[in-house]
Amino acid sequence: MRFEHETLAQRVRFATGQAPATICAEVQRLGGSRVMVIASADEADLANEVTADVPVVLHHREVVMHVPVACAERARAAAVEHEVDVLVSVGGGSTTGLAKAVALTSGIPIVAVPTTYAGSEATSVWGLTEAARKTTGVDARVLPRSIVYDATLTLSLPLALTVASGLNALAHCVDAMWGPRTDPIDQALAVEGVRALAAGLPAVAADPTGLRGREQMLYATYLAAVAFSSAGSGLHHKICHVLGGAFNLPHAQTHAVVLPYVLAFNASAAPDTERRIAEAFGATTALDGLQALRRTVDAPRALRDFGFDEADIDHAVTAIQEVVPASNPRKVTDDGLRQLLRAAWHGADPSQLTRRDN
Ligand code: NAD
């Protein structure tokens, strides 16, 4: 066996119901005395509550999805002006993304407090947008030094967004199985992530106010993000990156819709991966497991429901072809990709994409 795996240096604390004291302790460990709290206006009350005992010099509220460069510049200038020494981000991937943009140019350490299942807190990937073009990169400075996961902070996330965001985490797991740098460690984390999401998501859908399911989901979110960050973007993420960046589709919902189509497309060409995902779901096939979960939690179904225009499919095919990973288990032809996007646009049965000749 030969492979290289880099483990990212980061403290992770699971602290259900104890975010305030845990955040305080993590800020202290970093020697923080001038903290900038980044949280959107909608999460302001939550952020104020959990940072009540932290030495805050600035509350920054301007959080915009996909981190426009102008917003990043304003946040960076504010951090310099207030001589900030630690950033605390409280929110979803957009909020973590803004903290990363500040850390990218300043090196200021981040304590990330996630309130969705996007997983950005466990990756060293940053993203910025300018003139509708999304740029991403990898830089060790943007990896939060500490993560504080407190499931009580996710209780306010509406169920539909919880489902979409949980399926975003599931997409990290599935894509990590065949990402360009995937290795046995990534795959072990990813299948455990699938197992925990297959248990956690239905538990939350059945009882959105219960904590056990949400804890399972946060645990899976972390595993998923670590695996995905190490394995790199596979076909699923390349498709969603193009759809989100060029057509401005919502992040979590796009992942939730596209996942079964990519799984169906690749499964027959990656039988070992398919079997491991099926086992993690406790299902006969990986697609059966995913579709049963999607039915249980009433998952988003079709790209046409999220503002994607059928007339843009050919344009999307061209853009995706430029970034398809060479390592994808099944050859991706223009026709194959067009069929995949058409099926996802309609919300059609994904099993029609499964290749039957092997
Ligand atoms: P988001 O952060 O945009 O949040 C979605 C919505 O949920 C917002 O309206 C927000 O206010 C609300 N919300 C968040 N937490 C809530 C809570 N607990 N209660 C009620 N409402 C809440 O969406 P997201 O899906 O978390 O993140 C998407 C962004 O993250 C995208 O820009 C994506 O590119 C980025 N991302 C980056 C990485 C990475 O590794 N760099 C990984 C995943 C996602």
XYZ file of C-alpha atoms and ligand atoms in Angstrom:
402
model
C 0.000 0.000 0.000
C 1.361 3.435 -0.891
C -0.342 6.771 -0.367
C 0.255 10.227 1.100
C -2.241 11.794 3.487
C -1.943 15.198 5.113
C -3.829 15.695 8.360
C -4.737 19.336 8.983
C -3.771 20.772 12.374
C -6.903 21.922 14.114
C -8.615 21.650 17.488
C -12.182 20.352 17.369
C -14.547 20.593 20.315
C -17.986 19.035 20.461
C -19.731 20.918 23.242
C -23.510 20.614 23.070
C -25.104 23.400 25.112
C -21.702 24.785 26.113
C -20.696 27.085 23.266
C -20.186 30.237 25.403
C -17.620 28.737 27.813
C -15.976 26.664 25.085
C -15.540 29.619 22.714
C -14.113 31.635 25.602
C -11.584 28.907 26.389
C -10.525 28.620 22.733
C -10.077 32.398 22.401
C -7.957 32.358 25.571
C -5.771 29.545 24.241
C -5.030 31.739 21.244
C -4.202 34.671 23.547
C -7.052 36.730 22.091
C -7.830 40.048 23.764
C -9.317 41.969 20.802
C -11.897 39.745 19.118
C -13.872 40.427 15.939
C -17.122 38.454 15.859
C -18.381 37.769 12.340
C -22.059 36.827 12.071
C -24.840 37.877 9.683
C -27.643 40.141 10.948
C -29.943 37.078 11.102
C -27.529 35.237 13.420
C -26.662 38.368 15.463
C -28.615 37.409 18.587
C -27.151 33.914 18.570
C -23.631 35.316 18.114
C -24.108 37.860 20.913
C -25.254 35.114 23.276
C -22.370 32.750 22.623
C -19.673 35.449 22.726
C -20.994 37.297 25.794
C -17.868 36.447 27.819
C -15.346 37.027 25.028
C -13.321 40.299 24.801
C -15.102 41.615 21.689
C -13.918 44.854 20.061
C -16.034 44.567 16.934
C -19.222 42.849 15.728
C -19.098 42.557 11.944
C -22.485 41.863 10.296
C -21.931 42.227 6.554
C -22.075 38.576 5.433
C -22.917 37.850 1.772
C -23.027 34.421 0.097
C -19.886 33.512 -1.923
C -17.889 36.361 -0.276
C -17.795 39.271 -2.775
C -14.302 40.817 -2.867
C -15.645 44.262 -1.842
C -17.185 42.739 1.342
C -13.925 40.948 2.124
C -12.000 44.214 1.733
C -14.333 46.022 4.155
C -14.001 43.244 6.741
C -10.191 43.208 6.362
C -9.998 46.997 6.814
C -12.223 46.799 9.906
C -9.987 44.092 11.433
C -6.886 46.244 10.913
C -8.553 49.391 12.212
C -9.631 47.645 15.442
C -6.298 45.800 15.906
C -8.136 42.477 16.018
C -6.139 39.445 17.235
C -8.736 36.624 16.995
C -11.736 36.137 14.667
C -14.813 34.276 15.906
C -17.232 33.313 13.122
C -20.758 32.249 14.091
C -22.875 31.039 11.161
C -22.963 28.932 8.009
C -20.464 28.528 5.203
C -20.906 32.145 4.056
C -19.900 33.470 7.479
C -16.956 31.102 7.843
C -15.980 32.124 4.309
C -15.762 35.801 5.262
C -13.594 35.008 8.298
C -11.332 32.980 5.986
C -11.052 35.951 3.608
C -9.819 38.101 6.510
C -7.399 35.399 7.689
C -6.055 34.959 4.158
C -4.445 38.398 4.078
C -3.864 38.955 7.805
C -3.075 35.523 9.276
C -5.434 36.308 12.198
C -6.508 32.963 13.758
C -10.154 31.877 13.531
C -12.380 30.149 16.067
C -15.233 28.804 13.904
C -18.676 28.174 15.362
C -20.760 26.511 12.621
C -24.559 26.727 12.541
C -25.119 24.701 9.327
C -23.693 21.465 7.930
C -21.630 23.029 5.096
C -18.304 22.018 6.668
C -16.160 24.963 5.535
C -14.724 25.175 9.079
C -12.713 21.969 8.556
C -11.076 22.883 5.231
C -8.246 25.188 4.197
C -10.196 26.221 1.083
C -11.168 29.874 0.643
C -13.523 31.363 -1.949
C -14.105 34.895 -3.221
C -16.314 36.262 -6.010
C -15.809 39.257 -8.254
C -17.939 40.161 -11.288
C -19.873 36.856 -11.014
C -16.654 34.801 -11.134
C -15.890 32.615 -8.165
C -12.215 32.039 -7.354
C -11.131 29.425 -4.822
C -7.760 28.535 -3.408
C -6.086 26.551 -0.656
C -4.067 28.270 2.066
C -3.088 26.995 5.528
C -3.757 30.461 7.029
C -7.512 30.171 6.451
C -7.962 26.872 8.315
C -9.732 27.765 11.582
C -7.463 26.968 14.564
C -10.445 25.724 16.565
C -13.951 24.565 15.799
C -16.689 24.668 18.414
C -19.630 22.446 17.466
C -22.703 23.024 19.629
C -25.798 21.283 18.262
C -28.134 23.661 20.125
C -26.995 26.425 17.727
C -28.438 24.498 14.773
C -31.919 24.091 16.284
C -33.085 27.327 14.642
C -32.056 26.189 11.155
C -35.366 25.578 9.321
C -35.998 21.915 8.455
C -35.827 22.426 4.662
C -32.419 24.090 4.972
C -31.298 21.440 7.484
C -32.125 18.737 4.933
C -30.395 20.544 2.041
C -27.343 21.351 4.161
C -27.147 17.763 5.490
C -27.212 16.477 1.911
C -24.401 18.943 1.141
C -22.381 17.133 3.828
C -23.396 13.786 2.314
C -22.130 15.034 -1.064
C -18.738 15.734 0.557
C -18.659 12.096 1.695
C -19.684 10.596 -1.652
C -17.360 12.806 -3.730
C -14.461 12.096 -1.338
C -14.721 8.410 -2.310
C -13.536 9.168 -5.862
C -11.938 12.631 -5.571
C -8.625 13.099 -7.406
C -6.445 12.597 -4.268
C -8.669 10.117 -2.425
C -6.901 7.688 -0.083
C -7.987 4.957 2.366
C -8.108 7.414 5.290
C -10.431 9.794 3.416
C -12.627 6.846 2.471
C -12.831 5.544 6.047
C -13.932 8.989 7.248
C -16.358 9.375 4.344
C -18.211 6.073 4.869
C -18.540 6.817 8.590
C -19.927 10.220 7.558
C -22.519 8.527 5.314
C -23.499 6.209 8.163
C -23.902 9.084 10.641
C -25.913 11.208 8.181
C -28.146 8.251 7.281
C -28.959 8.011 11.003
C -28.931 11.737 11.879
C -30.950 13.287 9.048
C -34.099 11.150 9.515
C -33.834 11.653 13.294
C -33.861 15.445 12.806
C -36.686 15.267 10.251
C -38.753 13.210 12.736
C -37.938 15.511 15.655
C -36.429 18.864 14.570
C -36.168 20.026 18.191
C -34.221 16.943 19.362
C -30.472 17.215 19.812
C -29.271 13.661 19.183
C -29.879 13.755 15.423
C -28.312 17.208 15.102
C -25.224 16.025 17.016
C -24.904 13.084 14.606
C -25.169 15.518 11.702
C -22.426 17.804 13.042
C -20.175 14.803 13.668
C -20.775 13.690 10.075
C -20.259 17.248 8.789
C -16.767 17.327 10.283
C -15.796 13.870 8.949
C -17.207 14.753 5.535
C -15.303 18.017 5.287
C -11.997 16.483 6.416
C -12.349 13.658 3.884
C -13.407 15.991 1.087
C -10.701 18.539 1.791
C -8.048 15.820 1.536
C -9.533 14.007 -1.487
C -10.271 17.133 -3.562
C -13.279 17.950 -5.735
C -14.749 15.077 -7.699
C -17.319 15.279 -10.502
C -20.177 16.235 -8.171
C -18.421 19.310 -6.786
C -17.202 20.403 -10.207
C -20.798 20.320 -11.489
C -22.168 22.207 -8.467
C -19.338 24.760 -8.560
C -20.231 25.640 -12.166
C -23.985 25.737 -11.425
C -23.488 27.928 -8.340
C -20.871 30.242 -9.845
C -22.190 30.768 -13.389
C -25.939 30.490 -12.721
C -26.100 31.709 -9.117
C -27.980 28.657 -7.815
C -28.263 28.231 -4.017
C -25.353 26.212 -2.609
C -26.871 23.529 -0.357
C -30.005 22.920 -2.460
C -27.944 22.474 -5.640
C -25.792 19.833 -3.936
C -28.901 18.120 -2.574
C -30.496 17.862 -6.032
C -27.429 16.862 -8.075
C -26.026 14.149 -5.753
C -28.231 11.173 -6.779
C -27.548 11.858 -10.476
C -23.756 11.818 -10.022
C -23.996 8.746 -7.798
C -26.121 6.929 -10.409
C -23.784 8.051 -13.202
C -20.578 6.845 -11.506
C -21.765 3.876 -9.430
C -21.436 1.077 -11.985
C -17.915 2.239 -12.888
C -16.804 2.197 -9.235
C -18.257 -1.056 -7.828
C -16.116 -1.162 -4.683
C -17.050 2.404 -3.740
C -20.670 1.687 -4.591
C -20.687 -1.335 -2.255
C -19.096 0.603 0.615
C -21.615 3.446 0.310
C -24.481 0.917 0.110
C -23.216 -0.769 3.311
C -22.971 2.584 5.089
C -26.621 3.229 4.194
C -27.547 -0.333 5.163
C -29.103 -0.690 1.692
C -28.833 -3.089 -1.255
C -27.338 -0.430 -3.524
C -25.858 2.999 -2.855
C -28.527 4.693 -4.979
C -31.344 2.824 -3.195
C -29.899 3.977 0.136
C -29.629 7.598 -0.955
C -33.082 7.668 -2.548
C -34.717 6.095 0.507
C -33.063 8.737 2.702
C -34.125 11.506 0.317
C -37.751 10.294 0.422
C -37.733 10.098 4.229
C -36.525 13.686 4.620
C -38.429 15.134 1.624
C -35.256 16.314 -0.118
C -35.143 18.996 -2.839
C -35.842 17.310 -6.183
C -35.154 19.336 -9.313
C -32.825 22.098 -10.522
C -35.766 23.806 -12.217
C -37.164 24.537 -8.730
C -34.064 26.600 -7.886
C -33.874 28.968 -10.847
C -31.847 26.927 -13.346
C -33.027 27.463 -16.928
C -33.202 24.362 -19.171
C -31.846 26.493 -22.045
C -28.565 26.888 -20.095
C -27.794 23.155 -20.009
C -25.499 23.208 -23.077
C -23.606 26.196 -21.712
C -23.200 24.364 -18.378
C -21.981 21.193 -20.156
C -19.210 23.197 -21.867
C -18.146 24.871 -18.625
C -18.182 21.595 -16.647
C -16.191 19.715 -19.303
C -13.305 22.170 -18.736
C -13.011 21.071 -15.097
C -14.053 17.386 -15.056
C -11.448 15.498 -12.991
C -9.378 13.075 -15.071
C -9.719 10.573 -12.202
C -13.531 10.282 -12.498
C -14.355 6.552 -12.528
C -16.587 6.854 -15.626
C -15.697 8.743 -18.800
C -17.726 11.939 -18.951
C -18.926 12.645 -22.494
C -20.881 15.745 -23.525
C -23.900 13.525 -24.104
C -23.573 11.830 -20.731
C -23.287 15.169 -18.947
C -26.223 16.615 -20.894
C -28.378 13.622 -19.888
C -27.288 14.004 -16.272
C -28.164 17.722 -16.147
C -31.438 17.193 -18.009
C -32.480 14.507 -15.535
C -31.498 16.738 -12.605
C -33.369 19.675 -14.139
C -36.561 17.601 -14.416
C -36.060 15.768 -11.143
C -36.312 12.503 -13.149
C -35.456 9.012 -11.875
C -31.617 8.991 -11.578
C -31.348 5.224 -12.206
C -31.771 5.977 -15.943
C -28.161 7.265 -15.856
C -26.714 4.002 -14.565
C -24.542 2.286 -17.163
C -25.788 -1.275 -17.546
C -22.902 -2.802 -19.468
C -20.646 -3.681 -16.552
P -25.095 30.084 4.324
O -23.971 30.261 5.247
O -25.221 31.050 3.197
O -26.436 30.063 5.178
C -27.686 29.827 4.528
C -28.811 30.562 5.280
O -29.000 29.950 6.541
C -28.516 32.022 5.565
O -29.671 32.751 5.303
C -28.188 32.042 7.049
O -28.504 33.279 7.648
C -29.081 30.926 7.564
N -28.630 30.274 8.793
C -27.402 29.800 9.074
N -27.383 29.211 10.265
C -28.637 29.321 10.782
C -29.258 28.886 11.990
N -28.602 28.148 12.899
N -30.559 29.195 12.177
C -31.271 29.862 11.229
N -30.739 30.291 10.054
C -29.441 30.008 9.838
O -25.128 28.634 3.641
P -24.201 27.344 3.816
O -24.836 26.312 2.972
O -23.916 27.058 5.238
O -22.812 27.802 3.166
C -22.725 28.051 1.779
C -21.450 28.797 1.453
O -20.337 28.153 2.049
C -21.175 28.840 -0.052
O -20.647 30.102 -0.395
C -20.120 27.764 -0.236
O -19.314 27.994 -1.366
C -19.346 27.868 1.065
N -18.665 26.610 1.431
C -17.315 26.631 1.477
C -16.620 25.485 1.818
C -15.128 25.524 1.913
O -14.500 24.523 2.230
N -14.499 26.644 1.669
C -17.313 24.301 2.141
C -18.713 24.321 2.093
C -19.378 25.484 1.743
